[in-house]
mmCIF file of N, CA and C in Angstrom:
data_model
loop_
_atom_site.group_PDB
_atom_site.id
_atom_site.type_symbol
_atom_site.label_atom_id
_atom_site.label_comp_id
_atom_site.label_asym_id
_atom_site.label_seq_id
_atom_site.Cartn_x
_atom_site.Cartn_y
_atom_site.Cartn_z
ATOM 1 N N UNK P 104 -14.867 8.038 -16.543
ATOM 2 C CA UNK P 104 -13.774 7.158 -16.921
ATOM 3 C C UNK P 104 -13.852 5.905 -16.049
ATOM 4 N N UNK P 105 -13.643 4.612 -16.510
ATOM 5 C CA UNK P 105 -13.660 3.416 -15.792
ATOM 6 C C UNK P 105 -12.547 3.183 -15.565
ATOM 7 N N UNK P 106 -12.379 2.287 -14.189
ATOM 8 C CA UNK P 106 -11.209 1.981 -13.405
ATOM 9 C C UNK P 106 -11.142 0.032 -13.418
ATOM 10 N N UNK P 107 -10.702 -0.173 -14.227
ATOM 11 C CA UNK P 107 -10.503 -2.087 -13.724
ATOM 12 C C UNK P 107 -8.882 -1.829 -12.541
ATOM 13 N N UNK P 108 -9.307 -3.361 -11.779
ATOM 14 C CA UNK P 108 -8.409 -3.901 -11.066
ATOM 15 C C UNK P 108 -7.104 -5.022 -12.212
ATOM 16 N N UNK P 109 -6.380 -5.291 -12.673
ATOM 17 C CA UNK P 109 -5.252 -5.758 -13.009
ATOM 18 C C UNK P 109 -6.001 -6.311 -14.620
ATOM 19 N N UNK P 110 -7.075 -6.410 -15.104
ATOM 20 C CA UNK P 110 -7.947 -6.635 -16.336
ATOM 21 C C UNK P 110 -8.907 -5.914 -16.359
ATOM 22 N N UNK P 111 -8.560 -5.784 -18.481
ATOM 23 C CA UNK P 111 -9.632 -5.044 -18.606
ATOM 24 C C UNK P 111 -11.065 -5.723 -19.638
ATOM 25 N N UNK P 112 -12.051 -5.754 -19.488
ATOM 26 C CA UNK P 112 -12.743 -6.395 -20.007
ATOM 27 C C UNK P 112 -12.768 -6.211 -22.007
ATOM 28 N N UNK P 113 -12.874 -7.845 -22.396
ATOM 29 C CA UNK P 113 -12.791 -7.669 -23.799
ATOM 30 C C UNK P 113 -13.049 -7.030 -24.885
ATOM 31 N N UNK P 114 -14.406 -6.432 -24.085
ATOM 32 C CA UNK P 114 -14.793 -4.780 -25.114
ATOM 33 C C UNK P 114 -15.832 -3.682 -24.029
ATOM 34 N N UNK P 115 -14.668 -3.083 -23.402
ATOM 35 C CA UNK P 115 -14.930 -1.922 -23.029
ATOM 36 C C UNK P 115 -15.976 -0.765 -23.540
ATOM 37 N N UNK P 116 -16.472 -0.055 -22.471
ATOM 38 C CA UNK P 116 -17.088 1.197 -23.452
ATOM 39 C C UNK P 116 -16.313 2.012 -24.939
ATOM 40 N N UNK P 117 -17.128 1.969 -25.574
ATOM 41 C CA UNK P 117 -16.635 2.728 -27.411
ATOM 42 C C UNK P 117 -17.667 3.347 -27.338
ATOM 43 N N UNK P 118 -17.419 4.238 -28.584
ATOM 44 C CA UNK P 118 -18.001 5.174 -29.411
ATOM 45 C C UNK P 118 -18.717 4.701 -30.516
ATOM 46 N N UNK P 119 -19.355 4.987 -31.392
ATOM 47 C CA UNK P 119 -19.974 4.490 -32.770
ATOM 48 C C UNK P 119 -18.706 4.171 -33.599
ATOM 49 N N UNK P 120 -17.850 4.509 -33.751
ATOM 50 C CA UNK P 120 -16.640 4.312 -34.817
ATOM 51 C C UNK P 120 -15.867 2.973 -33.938
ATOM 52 N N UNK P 121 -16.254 3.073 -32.578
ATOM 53 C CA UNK P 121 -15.324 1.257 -32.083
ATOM 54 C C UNK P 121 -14.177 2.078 -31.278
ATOM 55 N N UNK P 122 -14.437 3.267 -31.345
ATOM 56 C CA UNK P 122 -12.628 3.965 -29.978
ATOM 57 C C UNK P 122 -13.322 3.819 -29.196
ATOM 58 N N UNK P 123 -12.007 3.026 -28.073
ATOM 59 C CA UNK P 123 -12.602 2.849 -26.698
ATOM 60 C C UNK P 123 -11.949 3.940 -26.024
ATOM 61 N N UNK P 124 -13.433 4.493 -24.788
ATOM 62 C CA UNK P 124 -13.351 5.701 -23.999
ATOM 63 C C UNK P 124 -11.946 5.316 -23.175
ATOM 64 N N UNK P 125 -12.126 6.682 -22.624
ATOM 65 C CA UNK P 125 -10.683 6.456 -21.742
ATOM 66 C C UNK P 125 -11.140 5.503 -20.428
ATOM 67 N N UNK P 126 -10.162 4.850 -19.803
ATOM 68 C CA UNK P 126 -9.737 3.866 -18.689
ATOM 69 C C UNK P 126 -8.675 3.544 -17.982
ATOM 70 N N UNK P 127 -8.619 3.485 -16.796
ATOM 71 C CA UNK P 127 -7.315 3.457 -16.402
ATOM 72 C C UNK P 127 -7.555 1.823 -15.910
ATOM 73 N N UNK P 128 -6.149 1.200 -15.440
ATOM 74 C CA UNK P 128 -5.887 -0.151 -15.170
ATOM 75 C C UNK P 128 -4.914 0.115 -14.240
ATOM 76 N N UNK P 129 -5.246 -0.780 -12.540
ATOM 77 C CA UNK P 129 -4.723 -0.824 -11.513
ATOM 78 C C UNK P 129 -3.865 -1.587 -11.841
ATOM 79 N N UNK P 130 -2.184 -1.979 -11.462
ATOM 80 C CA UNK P 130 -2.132 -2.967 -11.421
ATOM 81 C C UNK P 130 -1.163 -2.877 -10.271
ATOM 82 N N UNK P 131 -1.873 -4.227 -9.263
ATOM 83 C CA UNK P 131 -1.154 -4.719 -7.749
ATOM 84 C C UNK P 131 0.407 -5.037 -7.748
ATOM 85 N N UNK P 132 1.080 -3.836 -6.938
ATOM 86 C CA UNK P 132 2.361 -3.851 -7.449
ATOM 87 C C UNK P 132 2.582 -4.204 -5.228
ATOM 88 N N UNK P 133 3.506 -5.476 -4.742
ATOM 89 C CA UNK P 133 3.147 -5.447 -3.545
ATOM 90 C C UNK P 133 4.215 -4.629 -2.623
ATOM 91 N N UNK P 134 4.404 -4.314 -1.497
ATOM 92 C CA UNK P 134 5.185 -3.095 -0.647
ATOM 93 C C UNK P 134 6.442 -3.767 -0.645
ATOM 94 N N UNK P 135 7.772 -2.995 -0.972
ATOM 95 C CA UNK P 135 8.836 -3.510 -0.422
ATOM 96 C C UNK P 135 9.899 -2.302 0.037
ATOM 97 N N UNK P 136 11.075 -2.707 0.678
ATOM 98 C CA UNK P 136 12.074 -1.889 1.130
ATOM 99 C C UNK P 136 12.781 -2.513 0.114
ATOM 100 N N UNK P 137 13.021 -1.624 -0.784
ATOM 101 C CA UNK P 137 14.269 -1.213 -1.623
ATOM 102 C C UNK P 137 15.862 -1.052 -1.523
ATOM 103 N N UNK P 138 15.323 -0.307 -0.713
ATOM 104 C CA UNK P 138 16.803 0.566 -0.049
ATOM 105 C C UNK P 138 16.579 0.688 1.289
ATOM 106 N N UNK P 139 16.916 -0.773 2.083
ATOM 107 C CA UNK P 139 16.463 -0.711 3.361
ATOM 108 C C UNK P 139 17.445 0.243 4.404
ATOM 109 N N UNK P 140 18.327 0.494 3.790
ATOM 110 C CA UNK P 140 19.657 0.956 4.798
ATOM 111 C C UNK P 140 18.869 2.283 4.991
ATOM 112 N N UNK P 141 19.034 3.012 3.746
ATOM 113 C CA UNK P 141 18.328 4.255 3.418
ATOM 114 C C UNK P 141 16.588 4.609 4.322
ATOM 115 N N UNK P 142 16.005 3.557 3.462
ATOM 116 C CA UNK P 142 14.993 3.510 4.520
ATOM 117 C C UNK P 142 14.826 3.625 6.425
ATOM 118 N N UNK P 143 15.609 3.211 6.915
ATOM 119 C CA UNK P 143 16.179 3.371 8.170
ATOM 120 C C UNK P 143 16.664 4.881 8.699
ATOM 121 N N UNK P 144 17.366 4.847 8.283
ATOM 122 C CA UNK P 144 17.777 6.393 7.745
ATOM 123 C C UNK P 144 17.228 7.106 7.987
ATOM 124 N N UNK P 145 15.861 7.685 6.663
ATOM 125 C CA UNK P 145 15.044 8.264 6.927
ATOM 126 C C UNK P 145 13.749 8.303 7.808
ATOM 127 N N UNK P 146 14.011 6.800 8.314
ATOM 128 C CA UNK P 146 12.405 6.214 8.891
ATOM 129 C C UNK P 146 13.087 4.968 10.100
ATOM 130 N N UNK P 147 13.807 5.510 11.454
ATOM 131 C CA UNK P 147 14.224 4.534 12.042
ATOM 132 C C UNK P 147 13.099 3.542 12.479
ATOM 133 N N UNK P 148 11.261 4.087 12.650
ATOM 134 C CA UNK P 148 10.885 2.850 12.984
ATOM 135 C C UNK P 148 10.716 1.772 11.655
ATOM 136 N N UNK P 149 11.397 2.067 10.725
ATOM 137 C CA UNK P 149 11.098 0.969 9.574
ATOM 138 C C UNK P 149 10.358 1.432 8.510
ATOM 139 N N UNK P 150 9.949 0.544 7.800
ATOM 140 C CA UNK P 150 8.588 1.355 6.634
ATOM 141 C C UNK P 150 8.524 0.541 5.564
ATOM 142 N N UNK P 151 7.066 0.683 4.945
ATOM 143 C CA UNK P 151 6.985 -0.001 3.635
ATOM 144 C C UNK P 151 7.057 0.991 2.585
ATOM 145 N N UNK P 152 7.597 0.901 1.284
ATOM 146 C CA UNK P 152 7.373 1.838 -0.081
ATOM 147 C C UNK P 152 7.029 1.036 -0.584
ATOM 148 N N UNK P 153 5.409 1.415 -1.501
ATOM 149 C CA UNK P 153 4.019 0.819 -1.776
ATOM 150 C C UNK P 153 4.127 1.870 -3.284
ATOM 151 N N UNK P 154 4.627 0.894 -4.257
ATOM 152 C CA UNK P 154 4.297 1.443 -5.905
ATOM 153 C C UNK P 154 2.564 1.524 -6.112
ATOM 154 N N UNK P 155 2.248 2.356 -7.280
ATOM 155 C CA UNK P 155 0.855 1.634 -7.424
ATOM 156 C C UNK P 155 1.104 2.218 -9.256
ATOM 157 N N UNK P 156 0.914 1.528 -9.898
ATOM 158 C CA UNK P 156 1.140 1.289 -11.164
ATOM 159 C C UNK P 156 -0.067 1.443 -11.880
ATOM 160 N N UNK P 157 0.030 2.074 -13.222
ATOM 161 C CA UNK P 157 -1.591 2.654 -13.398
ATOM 162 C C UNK P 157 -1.346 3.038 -14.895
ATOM 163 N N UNK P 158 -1.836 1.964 -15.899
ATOM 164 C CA UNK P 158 -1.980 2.304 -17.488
ATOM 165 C C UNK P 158 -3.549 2.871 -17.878
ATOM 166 N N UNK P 159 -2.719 4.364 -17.915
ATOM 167 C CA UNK P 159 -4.009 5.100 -18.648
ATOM 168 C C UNK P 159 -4.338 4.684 -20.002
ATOM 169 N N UNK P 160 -5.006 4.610 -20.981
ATOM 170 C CA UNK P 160 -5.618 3.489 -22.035
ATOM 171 C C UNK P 160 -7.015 4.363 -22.561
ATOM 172 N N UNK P 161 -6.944 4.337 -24.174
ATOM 173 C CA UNK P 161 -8.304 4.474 -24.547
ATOM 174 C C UNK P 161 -7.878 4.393 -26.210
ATOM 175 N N UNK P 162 -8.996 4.615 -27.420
ATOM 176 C CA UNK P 162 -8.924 4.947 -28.254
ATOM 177 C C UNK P 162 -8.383 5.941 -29.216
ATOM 178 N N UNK P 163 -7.994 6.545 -28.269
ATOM 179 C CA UNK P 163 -7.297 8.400 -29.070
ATOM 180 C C UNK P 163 -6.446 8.865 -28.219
ATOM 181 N N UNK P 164 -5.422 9.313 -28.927
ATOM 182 C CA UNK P 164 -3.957 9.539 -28.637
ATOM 183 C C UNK P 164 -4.385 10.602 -27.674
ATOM 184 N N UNK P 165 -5.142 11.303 -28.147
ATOM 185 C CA UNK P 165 -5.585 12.893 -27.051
ATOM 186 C C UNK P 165 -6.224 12.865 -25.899
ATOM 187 N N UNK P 166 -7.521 11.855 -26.550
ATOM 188 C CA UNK P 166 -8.128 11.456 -24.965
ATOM 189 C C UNK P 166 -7.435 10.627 -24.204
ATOM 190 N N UNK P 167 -6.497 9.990 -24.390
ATOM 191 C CA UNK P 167 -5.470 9.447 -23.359
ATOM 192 C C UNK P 167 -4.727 10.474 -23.143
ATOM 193 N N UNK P 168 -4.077 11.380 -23.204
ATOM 194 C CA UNK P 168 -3.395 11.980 -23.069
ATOM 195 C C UNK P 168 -4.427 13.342 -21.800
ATOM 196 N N UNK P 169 -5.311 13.282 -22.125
ATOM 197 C CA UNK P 169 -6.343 13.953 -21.203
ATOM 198 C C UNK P 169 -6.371 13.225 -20.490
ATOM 199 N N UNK P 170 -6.994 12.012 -20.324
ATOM 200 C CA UNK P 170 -7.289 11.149 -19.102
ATOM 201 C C UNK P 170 -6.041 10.935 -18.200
ATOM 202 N N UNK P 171 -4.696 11.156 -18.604
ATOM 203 C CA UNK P 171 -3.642 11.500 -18.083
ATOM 204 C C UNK P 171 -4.006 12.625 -16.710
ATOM 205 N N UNK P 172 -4.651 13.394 -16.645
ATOM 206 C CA UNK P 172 -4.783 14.836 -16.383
ATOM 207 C C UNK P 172 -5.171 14.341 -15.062
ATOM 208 N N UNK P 173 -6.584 13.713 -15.590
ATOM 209 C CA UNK P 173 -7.447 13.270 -14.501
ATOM 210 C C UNK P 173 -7.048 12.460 -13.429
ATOM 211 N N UNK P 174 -6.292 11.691 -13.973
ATOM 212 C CA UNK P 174 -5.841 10.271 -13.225
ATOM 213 C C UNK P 174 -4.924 11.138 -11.709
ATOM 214 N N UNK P 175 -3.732 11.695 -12.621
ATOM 215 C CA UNK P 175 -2.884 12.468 -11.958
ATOM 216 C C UNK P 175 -3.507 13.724 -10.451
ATOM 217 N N UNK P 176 -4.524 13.679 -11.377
ATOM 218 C CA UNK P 176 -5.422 14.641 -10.381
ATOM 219 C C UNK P 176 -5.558 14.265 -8.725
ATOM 220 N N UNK P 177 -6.450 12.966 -9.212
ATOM 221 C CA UNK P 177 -6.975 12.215 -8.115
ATOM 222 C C UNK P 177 -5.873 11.321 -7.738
ATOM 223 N N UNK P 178 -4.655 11.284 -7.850
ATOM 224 C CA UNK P 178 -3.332 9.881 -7.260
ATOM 225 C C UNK P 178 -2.302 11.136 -6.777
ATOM 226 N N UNK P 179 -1.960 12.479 -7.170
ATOM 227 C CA UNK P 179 -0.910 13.429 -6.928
ATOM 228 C C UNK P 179 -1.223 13.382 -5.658
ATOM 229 N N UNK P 180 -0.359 13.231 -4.235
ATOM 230 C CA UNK P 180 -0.653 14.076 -3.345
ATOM 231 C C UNK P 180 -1.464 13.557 -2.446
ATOM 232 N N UNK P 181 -2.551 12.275 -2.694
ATOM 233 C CA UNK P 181 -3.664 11.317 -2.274
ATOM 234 C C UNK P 181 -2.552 10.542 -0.809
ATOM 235 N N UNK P 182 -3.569 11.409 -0.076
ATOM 236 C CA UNK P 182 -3.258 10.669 1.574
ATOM 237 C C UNK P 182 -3.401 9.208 1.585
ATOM 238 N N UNK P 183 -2.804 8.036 1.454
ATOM 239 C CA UNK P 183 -2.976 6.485 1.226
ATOM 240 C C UNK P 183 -3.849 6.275 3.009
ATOM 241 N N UNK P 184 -2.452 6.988 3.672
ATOM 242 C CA UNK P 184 -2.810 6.550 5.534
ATOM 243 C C UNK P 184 -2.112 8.363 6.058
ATOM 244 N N UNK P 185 -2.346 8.563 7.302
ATOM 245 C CA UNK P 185 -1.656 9.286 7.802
ATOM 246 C C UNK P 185 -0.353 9.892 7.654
ATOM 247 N N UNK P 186 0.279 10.371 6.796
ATOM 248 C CA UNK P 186 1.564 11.030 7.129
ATOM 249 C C UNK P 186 1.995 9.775 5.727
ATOM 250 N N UNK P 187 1.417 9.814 5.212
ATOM 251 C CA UNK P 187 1.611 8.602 3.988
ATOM 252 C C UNK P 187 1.070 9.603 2.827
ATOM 253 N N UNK P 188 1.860 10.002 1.485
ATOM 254 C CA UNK P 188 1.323 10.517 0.913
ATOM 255 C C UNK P 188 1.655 10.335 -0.766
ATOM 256 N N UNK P 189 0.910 10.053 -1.628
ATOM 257 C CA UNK P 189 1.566 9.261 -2.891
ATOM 258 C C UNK P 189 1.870 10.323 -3.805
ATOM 259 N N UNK P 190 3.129 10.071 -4.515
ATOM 260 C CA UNK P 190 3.787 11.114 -5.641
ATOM 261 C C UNK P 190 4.153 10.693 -6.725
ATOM 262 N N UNK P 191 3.646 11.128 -7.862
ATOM 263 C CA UNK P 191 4.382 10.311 -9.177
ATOM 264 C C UNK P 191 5.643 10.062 -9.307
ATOM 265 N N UNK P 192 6.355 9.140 -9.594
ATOM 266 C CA UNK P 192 7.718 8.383 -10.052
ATOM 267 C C UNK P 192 8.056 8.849 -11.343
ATOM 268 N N UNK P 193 8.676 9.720 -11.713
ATOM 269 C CA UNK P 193 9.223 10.233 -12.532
ATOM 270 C C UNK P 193 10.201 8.942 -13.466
ATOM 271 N N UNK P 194 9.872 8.355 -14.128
ATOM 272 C CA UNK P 194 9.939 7.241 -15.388
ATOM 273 C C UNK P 194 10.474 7.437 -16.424
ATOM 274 N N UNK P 195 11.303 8.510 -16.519
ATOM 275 C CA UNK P 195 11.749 9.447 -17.499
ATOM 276 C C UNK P 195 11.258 9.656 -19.008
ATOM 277 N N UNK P 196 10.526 10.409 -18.647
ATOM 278 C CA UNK P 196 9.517 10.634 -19.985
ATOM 279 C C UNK P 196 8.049 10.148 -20.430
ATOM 280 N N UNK P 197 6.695 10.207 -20.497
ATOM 281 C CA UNK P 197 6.161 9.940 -20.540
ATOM 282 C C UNK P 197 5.538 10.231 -21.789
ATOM 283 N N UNK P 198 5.081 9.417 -22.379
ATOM 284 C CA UNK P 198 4.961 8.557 -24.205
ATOM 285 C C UNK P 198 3.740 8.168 -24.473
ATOM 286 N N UNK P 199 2.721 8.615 -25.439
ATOM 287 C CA UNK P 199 2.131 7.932 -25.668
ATOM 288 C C UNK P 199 2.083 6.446 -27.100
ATOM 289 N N UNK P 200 2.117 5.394 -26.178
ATOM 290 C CA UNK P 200 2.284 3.929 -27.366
ATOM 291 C C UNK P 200 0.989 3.617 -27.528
ATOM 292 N N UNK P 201 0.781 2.913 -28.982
ATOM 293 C CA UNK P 201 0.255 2.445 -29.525
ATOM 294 C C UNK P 201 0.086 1.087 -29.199
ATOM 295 N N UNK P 202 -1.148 0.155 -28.650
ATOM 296 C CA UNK P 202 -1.332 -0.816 -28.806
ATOM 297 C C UNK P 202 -1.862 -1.097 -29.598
ATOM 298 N N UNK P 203 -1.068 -2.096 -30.602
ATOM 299 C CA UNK P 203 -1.681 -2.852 -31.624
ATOM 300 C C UNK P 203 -1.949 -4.163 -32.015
ATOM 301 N N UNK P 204 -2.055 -4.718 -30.759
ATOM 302 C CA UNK P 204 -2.599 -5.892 -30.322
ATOM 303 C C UNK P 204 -4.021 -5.905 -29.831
ATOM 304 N N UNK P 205 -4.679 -4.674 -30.067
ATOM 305 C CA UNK P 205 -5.940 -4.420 -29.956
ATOM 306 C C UNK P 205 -6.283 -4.188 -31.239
ATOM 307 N N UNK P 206 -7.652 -4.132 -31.592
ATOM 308 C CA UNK P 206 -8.111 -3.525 -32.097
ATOM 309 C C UNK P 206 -10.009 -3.410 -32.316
ATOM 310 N N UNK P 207 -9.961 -2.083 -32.427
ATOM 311 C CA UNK P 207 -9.239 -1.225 -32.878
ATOM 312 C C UNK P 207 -8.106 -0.206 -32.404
ATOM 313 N N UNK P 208 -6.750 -0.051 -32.413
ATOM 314 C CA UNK P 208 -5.711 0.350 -31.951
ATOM 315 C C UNK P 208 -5.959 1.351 -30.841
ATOM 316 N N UNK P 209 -5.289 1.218 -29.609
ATOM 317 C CA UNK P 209 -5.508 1.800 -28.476
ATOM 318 C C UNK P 209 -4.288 2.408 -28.000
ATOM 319 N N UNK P 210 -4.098 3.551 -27.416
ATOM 320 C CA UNK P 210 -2.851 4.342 -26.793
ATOM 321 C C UNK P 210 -3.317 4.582 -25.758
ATOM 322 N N UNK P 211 -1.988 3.850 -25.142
ATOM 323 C CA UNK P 211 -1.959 3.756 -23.701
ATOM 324 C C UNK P 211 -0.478 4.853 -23.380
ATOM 325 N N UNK P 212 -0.549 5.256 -21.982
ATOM 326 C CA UNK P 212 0.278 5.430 -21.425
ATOM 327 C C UNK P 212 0.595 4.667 -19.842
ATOM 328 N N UNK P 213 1.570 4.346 -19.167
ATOM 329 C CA UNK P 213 2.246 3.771 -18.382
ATOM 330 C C UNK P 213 2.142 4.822 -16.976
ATOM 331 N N UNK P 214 1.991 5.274 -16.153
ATOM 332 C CA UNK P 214 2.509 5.692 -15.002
ATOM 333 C C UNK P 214 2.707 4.634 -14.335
ATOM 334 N N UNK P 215 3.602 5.351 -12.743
ATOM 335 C CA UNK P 215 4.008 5.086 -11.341
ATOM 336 C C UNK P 215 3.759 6.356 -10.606
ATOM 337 N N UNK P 216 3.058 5.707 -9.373
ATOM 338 C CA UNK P 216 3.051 6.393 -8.302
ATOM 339 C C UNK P 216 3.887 5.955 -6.936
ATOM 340 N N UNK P 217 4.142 6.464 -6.032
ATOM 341 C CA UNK P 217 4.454 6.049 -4.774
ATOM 342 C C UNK P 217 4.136 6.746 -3.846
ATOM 343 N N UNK P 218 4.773 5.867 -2.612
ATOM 344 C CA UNK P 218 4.670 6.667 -0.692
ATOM 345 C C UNK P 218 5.665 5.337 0.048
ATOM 346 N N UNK P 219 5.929 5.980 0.949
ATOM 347 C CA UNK P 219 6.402 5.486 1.962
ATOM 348 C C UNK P 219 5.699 5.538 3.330
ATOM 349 N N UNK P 220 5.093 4.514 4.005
ATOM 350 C CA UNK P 220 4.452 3.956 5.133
ATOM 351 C C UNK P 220 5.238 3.829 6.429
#
C-alpha cells in the first residue's frame, strides 16, 4: 500500500479495469493545547496534543475498508516519542464515501489519530 504526504499523485497505481489500489494520505495537522487548563492538569510540565489525520482511499469499497485494518495496525498504539503513544479519535462512526470527483470513483475513508507529548 502507498503512503503520500498531504497529495496524491494524478494517477496512482490501478488495476487493468482503472481501480486504484489502496493508499493512505498523511495530512500535516500541527500540535496544539486544546484544553490547556485540562492539559495542566493532567501534565503539570505542559504538553503538546499532535492529531495526525489519515484518508484511507482506493478503488473498492472493500479494499478500502481492508486497508482500514492495516493502517490501524501500524498507527494503534505507535510510540511517536517516549511515554508518547498514538490512539484513534473516535469520530463517531466510520463510513465509507464515495469520491466522485475522481474517476474512476474512489472510496475513501477519513480517520484521526492522536497523543499527547
Amino acid at each position: 500500500m502507498n503512503v503520500y504526504d498531504s497529495t496524491v499523485p494524478g494517477s496512482p497505481p490501478a488495476d487493468t479495469d482503472g481501480r486504484v489500489f489502496p493508499y493512505a494520505v498523511l495530512w500535516p495537522v500541527p500540535g496544539n493545547t486544546p484544553d490547556a487548563a485540562r492539559n495542566l492538569e493532567a501534565d503539570p510540565q505542559g504538553g503538546l496534543t499532535w492529531d495526525a489525520r489519515v484518508t484511507v482511499a482506493s478503488g473498492d469499497p472493500t479494499w478500502t475498508l481492508q486497508a482500514i485494518q492495516l493502517v490501524r495496525g501500524r498507527l494503534e498504539g505507535w510510540r511517536v516519542l517516549p511515554g508518547s503513544v498514538l490512539g484513534e479519535v473516535d469520530t463517531g462512526g466510520v463510513t465509507v464515501q464515495a469520491d466522485t470527483d475522481t474517476t474512476p470513483t474512489r472510496w475513501f475513508v477519513p480517520l484521526q489519530f492522536r497523543t499527547h507529548t
